[in-house]
Amino acid sequence: MNNPFVRVQIEDFDLSTEVNWLRENHTDVGAVVAFVGTVRDINEGDDVQQLELEHYPGMTEKALENIRQEAHKRWHLESSLIIHRIGKMQPKDQIVLVAVASRHRDNAFEASHYIMDYLKTNAPFWKKEWTPEGERWVDARLSDEQAMQRWLA
Amino acid sequence: MNNPFVRVQIEDFDLSTEVNWLRENHTDVGAVVAFVGTVRDINEGDDVQQLELEHYPGMTEKALENIRQEAHKRWHLESSLIIHRIGKMQPKDQIVLVAVASRHRDNAFEASHYIMDYLKTNAPFWKKEWTPEGERWVDARLSDEQAMQRWLA
Amino acid sequence: MVNILYFASFREVFGQAQEQIPAQFANVGELIHNLAERGEHWREILLENAQVQIAVNHDIANRDTPIKAGDEVAFFPPVTGG
Amino acid sequence: MVNILYFASFREVFGQAQEQIPAQFANVGELIHNLAERGEHWREILLENAQVQIAVNHDIANRDTPIKAGDEVAFFPPVTGG
């Protein structure tokens, strides 16, 4: 049950390769929106030296696929892709890619934004960061919960 | 006065290269949203065999830079980039790239959407397409005008 | 028997990633009360913490969710991926 | 003297991309009326067409925009890039 549209992996990804793969079998694509989340080197005022991402194998893939399918129900999309890395990462490293291909741009913008908002609150990943003060688990942000809520309106 | 953040060019572009360039000198980037517009192989029900993009040299670059600067006034962004191709293109070819890097994702999503909506209505480019019926200039879409208007609210 | 998983800070505080409990519980709430008897950390994190997240067999659940033999129950803090 | 540019379908219908007119006009409207005297196409496209787009020296303009010697005035249909 390898789902090529939902990948949880240690390896980095190449944006061009993934976006080209996403649109290669869909001729009627006029718009692709790709979101890349990266490791910030500052969080809550402290220097971040390293980040580690833990996940819940099995549930993560299921949650991401559910979010993706919900996006396809809400908008007319040609294809979509979620890649999320796990393990240790350094500042500036890529963490997550959400890419959506559609005929017209509004659908691609909205669906990719929706997928990211749900991923942030519904997919079982946890970040730990190392700063000069030591290591700490990153707190969930209220703004992420609020961002997800707006799609319920 | 070569502006590396606004490029009008015949050559294709590589998404990864451009996004990496955009975030390479900005450490506090947590989110990048990239929009890629591509040549659809169907428009208004007809097969599109070839597309040609004409522009107004000088005014185009100025209009794109104005749109970009307006986005930086509206949102807190780390950096942004617009590349628009001109000349002849085939179905599936990349036409335009808008990429925005910011600390948090909402700003990057909204600013890239804004830049595309304004580009579609305010930047002097014109598309001609070749179909089995012959060649024709593409008509401006009312929906593009409406998409731009929503940012005035 | 129930399979229990702990993630992130919960895993660290409890000092274990998973365990199997050879008992039956009607629902997640009963299981939580049982685990809370182990001590302060367990009570604070699982019972008194409004932010605790629960999944049963990979689906988000709550204290009323029934559990049966062989189910996988996971406890974890609010997620922070992306 | 005014430099005039035509783009896309306008360029094709008029059969020219640019020209210089050795005369003075108070504003774009005056220039349009002058060009419209050339014939049906010119009148229809520049004078009677509510969709005509105008730029003076690379800035979006309208019929009231003043023009002075050496200005670049462009006429084009609604844009369709992106």
Tab-separated table of C-alpha atoms in Angstrom:
chain	number	residue	atom	x	y	z
A	1	MET	CA	0.000	0.000	0.000
A	2	ASN	CA	2.676	2.472	-1.005
A	3	ASN	CA	0.892	5.709	-1.810
A	4	PRO	CA	3.110	7.847	-4.065
A	5	PHE	CA	0.995	10.927	-3.274
A	6	VAL	CA	1.711	10.739	0.464
A	7	ARG	CA	5.304	10.158	1.533
A	8	VAL	CA	6.866	10.259	4.976
A	9	GLN	CA	10.593	9.984	4.609
A	10	ILE	CA	13.989	10.780	6.106
A	11	GLU	CA	15.454	11.862	2.744
A	12	ASP	CA	15.282	15.379	1.382
A	13	PHE	CA	13.230	16.040	-1.772
A	14	ASP	CA	13.796	18.025	-4.928
A	15	LEU	CA	11.047	20.536	-5.639
A	16	SER	CA	11.378	20.514	-9.444
A	17	THR	CA	11.456	16.738	-9.643
A	18	GLU	CA	8.312	16.387	-7.546
A	19	VAL	CA	6.342	19.119	-9.285
A	20	ASN	CA	7.283	17.736	-12.705
A	21	TRP	CA	6.236	14.260	-11.599
A	22	LEU	CA	2.953	15.634	-10.308
A	23	ARG	CA	1.968	17.290	-13.572
A	24	GLU	CA	3.514	14.855	-16.012
A	25	ASN	CA	0.460	12.619	-16.397
A	26	HIS	CA	-2.076	15.425	-16.281
A	27	THR	CA	-2.310	17.417	-19.472
A	28	ASP	CA	-5.031	19.833	-18.452
A	29	VAL	CA	-2.973	21.552	-15.756
A	30	GLY	CA	-2.683	25.334	-15.912
A	31	ALA	CA	-1.590	26.004	-12.339
A	32	VAL	CA	0.623	24.393	-9.737
A	33	VAL	CA	0.994	25.753	-6.222
A	34	ALA	CA	3.806	24.291	-4.149
A	35	PHE	CA	4.302	25.005	-0.464
A	36	VAL	CA	7.695	24.259	1.073
A	37	GLY	CA	8.090	24.447	4.841
A	38	THR	CA	11.662	24.963	6.019
A	39	VAL	CA	13.523	24.927	9.318
A	40	ARG	CA	13.698	28.483	10.686
A	41	ASP	CA	16.901	29.251	12.515
A	42	ILE	CA	15.069	31.326	15.108
A	43	ASN	CA	11.993	30.270	17.093
A	44	GLU	CA	10.505	32.081	20.069
A	45	GLY	CA	13.574	34.292	20.133
A	46	ASP	CA	16.164	31.525	20.438
A	47	ASP	CA	18.668	30.271	17.901
A	48	VAL	CA	17.671	26.858	16.608
A	49	GLN	CA	20.681	24.637	15.964
A	50	GLN	CA	18.908	21.423	15.100
A	51	LEU	CA	15.401	20.071	14.723
A	52	GLU	CA	14.113	16.535	15.095
A	53	LEU	CA	10.778	15.328	13.780
A	54	GLU	CA	9.008	12.349	15.306
A	55	HIS	CA	5.860	10.815	13.854
A	56	TYR	CA	3.330	8.037	14.402
A	57	PRO	CA	4.008	5.503	11.637
A	58	GLY	CA	0.811	4.271	10.048
A	59	MET	CA	-1.449	6.929	11.478
A	60	THR	CA	0.544	9.722	9.859
A	61	GLU	CA	0.127	8.350	6.351
A	62	LYS	CA	-3.568	7.748	6.955
A	63	ALA	CA	-4.139	11.261	8.308
A	64	LEU	CA	-2.294	12.867	5.390
A	65	GLU	CA	-4.224	10.822	2.823
A	66	ASN	CA	-7.518	11.798	4.499
A	67	ILE	CA	-6.589	15.481	4.306
A	68	ARG	CA	-5.603	15.100	0.653
A	69	GLN	CA	-8.823	13.347	-0.277
A	70	GLU	CA	-10.905	15.940	1.523
A	71	ALA	CA	-9.174	18.642	-0.546
A	72	HIS	CA	-10.059	16.745	-3.740
A	73	LYS	CA	-13.696	16.658	-2.639
A	74	ARG	CA	-13.790	20.382	-1.972
A	75	TRP	CA	-12.004	21.605	-5.109
A	76	HIS	CA	-11.609	20.432	-8.680
A	77	LEU	CA	-7.956	19.346	-8.662
A	78	GLU	CA	-5.951	17.372	-11.183
A	79	SER	CA	-3.489	15.970	-8.646
A	80	SER	CA	-1.828	16.640	-5.318
A	81	LEU	CA	1.161	15.467	-3.323
A	82	ILE	CA	2.342	15.608	0.296
A	83	ILE	CA	5.911	14.823	1.347
A	84	HIS	CA	6.890	15.196	4.998
A	85	ARG	CA	10.352	14.499	6.331
A	86	ILE	CA	11.175	12.930	9.683
A	87	GLY	CA	14.394	12.652	11.690
A	88	LYS	CA	17.073	15.263	12.289
A	89	MET	CA	17.259	18.474	10.270
A	90	GLN	CA	19.343	21.637	10.260
A	91	PRO	CA	18.278	25.275	9.838
A	92	LYS	CA	17.177	26.026	6.242
A	93	ASP	CA	16.467	22.347	5.513
A	94	GLN	CA	13.225	21.505	3.775
A	95	ILE	CA	10.664	19.822	6.065
A	96	VAL	CA	7.470	19.492	4.079
A	97	LEU	CA	6.179	19.827	0.526
A	98	VAL	CA	2.533	20.215	-0.435
A	99	ALA	CA	1.955	20.556	-4.178
A	100	VAL	CA	-1.391	20.865	-5.950
A	101	ALA	CA	-2.035	20.912	-9.705
A	102	SER	CA	-5.288	22.211	-11.151
A	103	ARG	CA	-6.724	23.850	-14.249
A	104	HIS	CA	-7.109	27.273	-12.680
A	105	ARG	CA	-5.056	28.981	-10.020
A	106	ASP	CA	-7.688	29.683	-7.359
A	107	ASN	CA	-8.289	25.983	-6.723
A	108	ALA	CA	-4.583	25.253	-6.422
A	109	PHE	CA	-3.984	28.160	-4.024
A	110	GLU	CA	-6.919	27.318	-1.792
A	111	ALA	CA	-6.406	23.553	-1.729
A	112	SER	CA	-2.698	23.780	-0.881
A	113	HIS	CA	-3.422	26.264	1.896
A	114	TYR	CA	-6.179	23.987	3.226
A	115	ILE	CA	-3.926	20.923	3.189
A	116	MET	CA	-1.195	22.768	5.097
A	117	ASP	CA	-3.624	24.100	7.705
A	118	TYR	CA	-5.005	20.612	8.361
A	119	LEU	CA	-1.592	18.998	8.305
A	120	LYS	CA	-0.438	21.427	11.015
A	121	THR	CA	-3.252	20.397	13.370
A	122	ASN	CA	-4.251	16.854	12.333
A	123	ALA	CA	-1.157	14.941	11.248
A	124	PRO	CA	0.785	13.256	14.069
A	125	PHE	CA	4.217	14.878	13.842
A	126	TRP	CA	6.134	16.431	16.712
A	127	LYS	CA	9.099	18.778	16.563
A	128	LYS	CA	11.923	18.935	19.063
A	129	GLU	CA	14.452	21.715	18.732
A	130	TRP	CA	17.946	22.215	20.082
A	131	THR	CA	18.905	25.751	21.136
A	132	PRO	CA	21.816	27.105	23.207
A	133	GLU	CA	19.415	26.711	26.173
A	134	GLY	CA	19.095	22.970	25.558
A	135	GLU	CA	16.516	20.797	23.837
A	136	ARG	CA	12.758	21.332	23.996
A	137	TRP	CA	9.569	20.096	22.398
A	138	VAL	CA	7.954	22.755	20.254
A	139	ASP	CA	4.584	23.911	21.570
A	140	ALA	CA	1.534	23.762	19.350
A	141	ARG	CA	0.535	27.242	18.220
A	142	LEU	CA	-2.947	28.565	18.826
A	143	SER	CA	-2.726	30.324	15.459
A	144	ASP	CA	-2.459	26.928	13.752
A	145	GLU	CA	-5.654	25.776	15.416
A	146	GLN	CA	-7.355	29.000	14.355
A	147	ALA	CA	-6.065	28.622	10.800
A	148	MET	CA	-7.659	25.188	10.589
A	149	GLN	CA	-10.934	26.414	12.073
A	150	ARG	CA	-11.502	28.951	9.318
A	151	TRP	CA	-12.131	26.139	6.809
A	152	LEU	CA	-15.086	24.977	8.922
A	153	ALA	CA	-16.943	28.254	8.412
B	1	MET	CA	18.994	48.283	-13.642
B	2	ASN	CA	18.764	44.532	-13.844
B	3	ASN	CA	16.338	43.452	-11.171
B	4	PRO	CA	16.966	39.801	-10.237
B	5	PHE	CA	13.558	39.618	-8.539
B	6	VAL	CA	11.665	40.415	-11.757
B	7	ARG	CA	12.725	38.605	-14.900
B	8	VAL	CA	11.093	38.536	-18.322
B	9	GLN	CA	12.865	35.953	-20.422
B	10	ILE	CA	12.580	33.533	-23.327
B	11	GLU	CA	14.382	30.728	-21.460
B	12	ASP	CA	12.659	28.195	-19.260
B	13	PHE	CA	13.382	28.235	-15.502
B	14	ASP	CA	14.099	25.549	-12.935
B	15	LEU	CA	11.789	25.691	-9.934
B	16	SER	CA	14.254	24.247	-7.384
B	17	THR	CA	17.065	26.524	-8.497
B	18	GLU	CA	14.927	29.622	-8.204
B	19	VAL	CA	13.350	28.747	-4.864
B	20	ASN	CA	16.742	27.867	-3.406
B	21	TRP	CA	18.156	31.144	-4.685
B	22	LEU	CA	15.225	33.011	-3.153
B	23	ARG	CA	15.694	31.619	0.331
B	24	GLU	CA	19.469	31.272	0.370
B	25	ASN	CA	20.194	34.737	1.801
B	26	HIS	CA	17.245	34.780	4.151
B	27	THR	CA	17.694	32.658	7.232
B	28	ASP	CA	14.408	33.380	8.942
B	29	VAL	CA	12.268	31.731	6.275
B	30	GLY	CA	9.787	29.092	7.409
B	31	ALA	CA	7.522	29.038	4.376
B	32	VAL	CA	7.858	29.331	0.625
B	33	VAL	CA	4.883	29.334	-1.709
B	34	ALA	CA	5.642	28.930	-5.396
B	35	PHE	CA	3.070	29.298	-8.148
B	36	VAL	CA	3.873	27.861	-11.578
B	37	GLY	CA	1.584	28.678	-14.475
B	38	THR	CA	1.758	26.192	-17.346
B	39	VAL	CA	0.424	25.959	-20.908
B	40	ARG	CA	-2.866	24.037	-20.849
B	41	ASP	CA	-3.390	21.843	-23.880
B	42	ILE	CA	-7.094	22.671	-24.001
B	43	ASN	CA	-8.649	26.152	-23.908
B	44	GLU	CA	-12.287	27.035	-24.582
B	45	GLY	CA	-12.776	23.478	-25.780
B	46	ASP	CA	-10.096	23.493	-28.476
B	47	ASP	CA	-6.755	21.706	-28.556
B	48	VAL	CA	-3.919	24.138	-28.095
B	49	GLN	CA	-0.873	23.221	-30.177
B	50	GLN	CA	1.297	26.235	-29.474
B	51	LEU	CA	1.240	29.433	-27.497
B	52	GLU	CA	3.050	32.697	-28.096
B	53	LEU	CA	3.537	35.381	-25.490
B	54	GLU	CA	4.092	39.002	-26.453
B	55	HIS	CA	4.922	41.752	-23.964
B	56	TYR	CA	5.679	45.458	-23.693
B	57	PRO	CA	9.387	45.681	-22.898
B	58	GLY	CA	10.105	48.189	-20.172
B	59	MET	CA	6.539	48.603	-19.005
B	60	THR	CA	6.257	44.895	-18.151
B	61	GLU	CA	9.208	44.925	-15.778
B	62	LYS	CA	7.970	48.114	-14.164
B	63	ALA	CA	4.447	46.745	-13.681
B	64	LEU	CA	5.739	43.488	-12.180
B	65	GLU	CA	8.052	45.325	-9.786
B	66	ASN	CA	5.183	47.566	-8.684
B	67	ILE	CA	3.015	44.529	-7.940
B	68	ARG	CA	5.849	42.891	-6.031
B	69	GLN	CA	6.528	45.988	-3.942
B	70	GLU	CA	2.852	46.388	-3.160
B	71	ALA	CA	2.820	42.801	-1.846
B	72	HIS	CA	5.798	43.595	0.393
B	73	LYS	CA	3.899	46.584	1.782
B	74	ARG	CA	0.820	44.498	2.542
B	75	TRP	CA	2.499	41.471	4.123
B	76	HIS	CA	5.643	40.796	6.098
B	77	LEU	CA	7.714	38.916	3.505
B	78	GLU	CA	11.354	37.944	3.477
B	79	SER	CA	11.688	37.885	-0.303
B	80	SER	CA	9.766	37.358	-3.541
B	81	LEU	CA	10.445	36.617	-7.168
B	82	ILE	CA	8.551	36.857	-10.464
B	83	ILE	CA	9.751	35.170	-13.664
B	84	HIS	CA	7.582	35.402	-16.791
B	85	ARG	CA	8.511	33.822	-20.081
B	86	ILE	CA	7.878	35.316	-23.522
B	87	GLY	CA	7.978	33.845	-27.043
B	88	LYS	CA	6.721	30.493	-28.296
B	89	MET	CA	5.748	27.700	-25.909
B	90	GLN	CA	4.260	24.218	-26.154
B	91	PRO	CA	1.570	22.535	-24.054
B	92	LYS	CA	2.831	21.707	-20.532
B	93	ASP	CA	5.622	24.281	-20.740
B	94	GLN	CA	6.126	26.563	-17.772
B	95	ILE	CA	5.016	30.162	-18.410
B	96	VAL	CA	5.335	31.992	-15.114
B	97	LEU	CA	6.795	31.564	-11.648
B	98	VAL	CA	5.813	33.578	-8.602
B	99	ALA	CA	7.638	32.570	-5.430
B	100	VAL	CA	7.322	34.177	-2.012
B	101	ALA	CA	9.352	33.401	1.117
B	102	SER	CA	8.164	34.419	4.568
B	103	ARG	CA	8.383	33.410	8.214
B	104	HIS	CA	4.878	32.029	8.401
B	105	ARG	CA	2.776	30.353	5.770
B	106	ASP	CA	-0.301	32.602	5.676
B	107	ASN	CA	1.709	35.564	4.407
B	108	ALA	CA	3.369	33.499	1.689
B	109	PHE	CA	0.063	32.006	0.503
B	110	GLU	CA	-1.757	35.325	0.417
B	111	ALA	CA	1.056	37.359	-1.130
B	112	SER	CA	1.700	34.871	-3.945
B	113	HIS	CA	-2.020	34.707	-4.720
B	114	TYR	CA	-2.186	38.512	-4.725
B	115	ILE	CA	0.811	38.847	-7.044
B	116	MET	CA	-0.701	36.360	-9.522
B	117	ASP	CA	-4.098	38.072	-9.488
B	118	TYR	CA	-2.514	41.449	-10.226
B	119	LEU	CA	-0.112	40.041	-12.789
B	120	LYS	CA	-3.083	38.566	-14.684
B	121	THR	CA	-4.790	41.957	-14.978
B	122	ASN	CA	-2.033	44.578	-14.748
B	123	ALA	CA	1.098	43.253	-16.462
B	124	PRO	CA	1.276	43.864	-20.226
B	125	PHE	CA	1.494	40.332	-21.653
B	126	TRP	CA	-0.681	38.923	-24.417
B	127	LYS	CA	-1.197	35.303	-25.399
B	128	LYS	CA	-1.839	34.001	-28.875
B	129	GLU	CA	-2.709	30.357	-29.298
B	130	TRP	CA	-2.646	28.004	-32.253
B	131	THR	CA	-5.461	25.440	-32.483
B	132	PRO	CA	-6.660	23.179	-35.337
B	133	GLU	CA	-9.040	26.086	-36.152
B	134	GLY	CA	-6.125	28.488	-36.676
B	135	GLU	CA	-4.458	31.128	-34.555
B	136	ARG	CA	-6.250	33.492	-32.213
B	137	TRP	CA	-5.522	36.027	-29.483
B	138	VAL	CA	-6.687	34.788	-26.106
B	139	ASP	CA	-9.507	36.870	-24.647
B	140	ALA	CA	-9.143	38.387	-21.193
B	141	ARG	CA	-11.289	36.541	-18.676
B	142	LEU	CA	-13.837	38.366	-16.562
B	143	SER	CA	-12.927	36.017	-13.708
B	144	ASP	CA	-9.393	37.410	-13.705
B	145	GLU	CA	-10.728	40.929	-13.317
B	146	GLN	CA	-12.975	39.754	-10.483
B	147	ALA	CA	-10.071	37.928	-8.822
B	148	MET	CA	-8.074	41.164	-8.776
B	149	GLN	CA	-11.033	43.171	-7.462
B	150	ARG	CA	-11.331	41.068	-4.324
B	151	TRP	CA	-8.052	42.501	-3.002
B	152	LEU	CA	-9.559	45.983	-3.095
B	153	ALA	CA	-12.210	45.073	-0.519
C	1	MET	CA	-5.000	-7.029	25.847
C	2	VAL	CA	-4.471	-3.467	24.652
C	3	ASN	CA	-1.446	-2.031	22.824
C	4	ILE	CA	-0.551	1.414	24.039
C	5	LEU	CA	1.755	3.913	22.342
C	6	TYR	CA	3.246	7.132	23.714
C	7	PHE	CA	4.783	9.850	21.546
C	8	ALA	CA	7.060	12.881	21.875
C	9	SER	CA	7.150	14.441	25.377
C	10	PHE	CA	4.783	11.752	26.718
C	11	ARG	CA	7.180	9.032	25.608
C	12	GLU	CA	10.066	10.825	27.307
C	13	VAL	CA	8.285	11.496	30.595
C	14	PHE	CA	6.878	7.962	30.818
C	15	GLY	CA	10.195	6.494	29.750
C	16	GLN	CA	8.594	4.124	27.259
C	17	ALA	CA	7.318	4.221	23.672
C	18	GLN	CA	4.855	1.373	23.979
C	19	GLU	CA	3.469	-1.329	26.198
C	20	GLN	CA	0.820	-4.000	26.256
C	21	ILE	CA	-1.698	-4.192	29.080
C	22	PRO	CA	-3.312	-7.600	29.581
C	23	ALA	CA	-6.666	-6.262	30.677
C	24	GLN	CA	-9.945	-5.147	29.187
C	25	PHE	CA	-11.369	-1.642	29.315
C	26	ALA	CA	-14.791	-0.494	28.150
C	27	ASN	CA	-13.419	2.721	26.710
C	28	VAL	CA	-10.420	5.062	26.618
C	29	GLY	CA	-11.575	6.835	29.768
C	30	GLU	CA	-11.345	3.618	31.779
C	31	LEU	CA	-7.880	2.941	30.441
C	32	ILE	CA	-6.768	6.474	31.373
C	33	HIS	CA	-8.042	6.074	34.940
C	34	ASN	CA	-6.138	2.831	35.217
C	35	LEU	CA	-2.903	4.388	33.947
C	36	ALA	CA	-3.359	7.463	36.171
C	37	GLU	CA	-2.981	5.253	39.235
C	38	ARG	CA	0.670	4.771	38.381
C	39	GLY	CA	1.641	8.141	39.807
C	40	GLU	CA	1.767	11.895	39.485
C	41	HIS	CA	3.188	12.145	35.939
C	42	TRP	CA	0.654	9.715	34.596
C	43	ARG	CA	-2.231	11.462	36.309
C	44	GLU	CA	-1.151	14.942	35.241
C	45	ILE	CA	-0.452	14.064	31.644
C	46	LEU	CA	-3.260	11.670	30.832
C	47	LEU	CA	-6.056	12.536	33.255
C	48	GLU	CA	-5.748	16.195	34.175
C	49	ASN	CA	-4.353	17.496	30.892
C	50	ALA	CA	-7.043	18.944	28.627
C	51	GLN	CA	-4.566	18.928	25.730
C	52	VAL	CA	-3.967	15.182	25.639
C	53	GLN	CA	-4.589	13.737	22.177
C	54	ILE	CA	-5.912	10.208	21.745
C	55	ALA	CA	-6.016	7.850	18.771
C	56	VAL	CA	-7.558	4.393	18.592
C	57	ASN	CA	-6.387	2.267	15.692
C	58	HIS	CA	-4.972	5.353	13.920
C	59	ASP	CA	-8.182	7.373	14.181
C	60	ILE	CA	-8.542	10.401	16.436
C	61	ALA	CA	-10.572	9.340	19.489
C	62	ASN	CA	-11.732	10.648	22.854
C	63	ARG	CA	-12.425	9.249	26.326
C	64	ASP	CA	-15.777	7.822	25.259
C	65	THR	CA	-14.292	5.826	22.393
C	66	PRO	CA	-14.800	2.090	23.094
C	67	ILE	CA	-11.773	-0.195	22.975
C	68	LYS	CA	-11.675	-3.920	22.413
C	69	ALA	CA	-8.992	-6.578	22.710
C	70	GLY	CA	-6.131	-6.016	20.308
C	71	ASP	CA	-6.813	-2.334	19.751
C	72	GLU	CA	-3.950	0.131	19.448
C	73	VAL	CA	-4.417	3.164	21.663
C	74	ALA	CA	-2.041	6.112	21.345
C	75	PHE	CA	-1.539	9.122	23.613
C	76	PHE	CA	0.314	12.207	22.467
C	77	PRO	CA	0.567	16.008	22.858
C	78	PRO	CA	-0.850	18.448	20.275
C	79	VAL	CA	0.905	17.935	16.952
C	80	THR	CA	3.552	20.341	15.636
C	81	GLY	CA	4.565	19.141	12.172
C	82	GLY	CA	4.701	21.047	8.910
D	1	MET	CA	6.481	64.537	-31.636
D	2	VAL	CA	4.856	61.526	-29.962
D	3	ASN	CA	6.022	57.894	-30.057
D	4	ILE	CA	3.140	55.471	-30.390
D	5	LEU	CA	3.219	51.715	-29.781
D	6	TYR	CA	0.603	49.080	-30.649
D	7	PHE	CA	0.551	45.585	-29.180
D	8	ALA	CA	-0.998	42.171	-29.840
D	9	SER	CA	-4.192	42.256	-31.946
D	10	PHE	CA	-3.933	46.064	-32.316
D	11	ARG	CA	-0.471	45.694	-33.819
D	12	GLU	CA	-1.763	43.084	-36.276
D	13	VAL	CA	-4.863	45.006	-37.366
D	14	PHE	CA	-3.010	48.289	-37.793
D	15	GLY	CA	-0.124	46.526	-39.515
D	16	GLN	CA	2.498	48.343	-37.431
D	17	ALA	CA	4.151	48.036	-34.059
D	18	GLN	CA	5.119	51.656	-33.652
D	19	GLU	CA	5.201	55.036	-35.283
D	20	GLN	CA	6.121	58.620	-34.558
D	21	ILE	CA	3.664	61.444	-35.110
D	22	PRO	CA	5.242	64.895	-35.543
D	23	ALA	CA	2.431	66.785	-33.889
D	24	GLN	CA	1.365	67.939	-30.457
D	25	PHE	CA	-1.736	66.790	-28.559
D	26	ALA	CA	-3.040	68.098	-25.250
D	27	ASN	CA	-3.964	64.645	-24.034
D	28	VAL	CA	-4.519	61.026	-25.084
D	29	GLY	CA	-8.109	61.716	-26.103
D	30	GLU	CA	-6.962	64.241	-28.705
D	31	LEU	CA	-4.437	61.769	-30.091
D	32	ILE	CA	-7.130	59.069	-30.326
D	33	HIS	CA	-9.451	61.379	-32.253
D	34	ASN	CA	-6.645	62.165	-34.650
D	35	LEU	CA	-5.816	58.474	-35.219
D	36	ALA	CA	-9.523	57.571	-35.587
D	37	GLU	CA	-9.695	59.690	-38.738
D	38	ARG	CA	-7.522	57.113	-40.511
D	39	GLY	CA	-10.449	54.753	-41.073
D	40	GLU	CA	-12.894	52.227	-39.719
D	41	HIS	CA	-10.408	49.930	-37.912
D	42	TRP	CA	-8.749	52.816	-36.166
D	43	ARG	CA	-12.064	54.329	-35.103
D	44	GLU	CA	-13.492	51.020	-33.888
D	45	ILE	CA	-10.429	49.922	-31.974
D	46	LEU	CA	-9.229	53.155	-30.426
D	47	LEU	CA	-12.309	55.380	-30.215
D	48	GLU	CA	-15.359	53.121	-29.902
D	49	ASN	CA	-13.785	50.278	-27.952
D	50	ALA	CA	-14.398	50.538	-24.222
D	51	GLN	CA	-11.747	47.854	-23.651
D	52	VAL	CA	-8.822	49.764	-25.110
D	53	GLN	CA	-5.913	49.990	-22.679
D	54	ILE	CA	-3.617	53.017	-22.665
D	55	ALA	CA	-0.178	53.598	-21.198
D	56	VAL	CA	1.857	56.823	-21.215
D	57	ASN	CA	5.564	56.386	-20.480
D	58	HIS	CA	4.923	52.874	-19.083
D	59	ASP	CA	2.188	53.949	-16.681
D	60	ILE	CA	-1.459	53.027	-17.138
D	61	ALA	CA	-3.281	56.093	-18.444
D	62	ASN	CA	-6.660	57.229	-19.770
D	63	ARG	CA	-8.002	59.708	-22.317
D	64	ASP	CA	-7.538	62.617	-19.945
D	65	THR	CA	-3.855	61.907	-19.401
D	66	PRO	CA	-1.821	64.838	-20.791
D	67	ILE	CA	0.955	64.104	-23.268
D	68	LYS	CA	3.949	66.188	-24.097
D	69	ALA	CA	6.630	66.071	-26.763
D	70	GLY	CA	8.720	62.889	-26.608
D	71	ASP	CA	6.187	60.872	-24.633
D	72	GLU	CA	5.636	57.203	-25.402
D	73	VAL	CA	1.959	56.342	-25.754
D	74	ALA	CA	0.898	52.696	-26.037
D	75	PHE	CA	-2.436	51.187	-27.053
D	76	PHE	CA	-3.267	47.549	-26.353
D	77	PRO	CA	-6.112	45.114	-25.612
D	78	PRO	CA	-6.760	43.739	-22.082
D	79	VAL	CA	-3.737	41.757	-20.907
D	80	THR	CA	-3.701	37.942	-20.820
D	81	GLY	CA	-0.398	36.840	-19.332
D	82	GLY	CA	0.285	34.503	-16.460
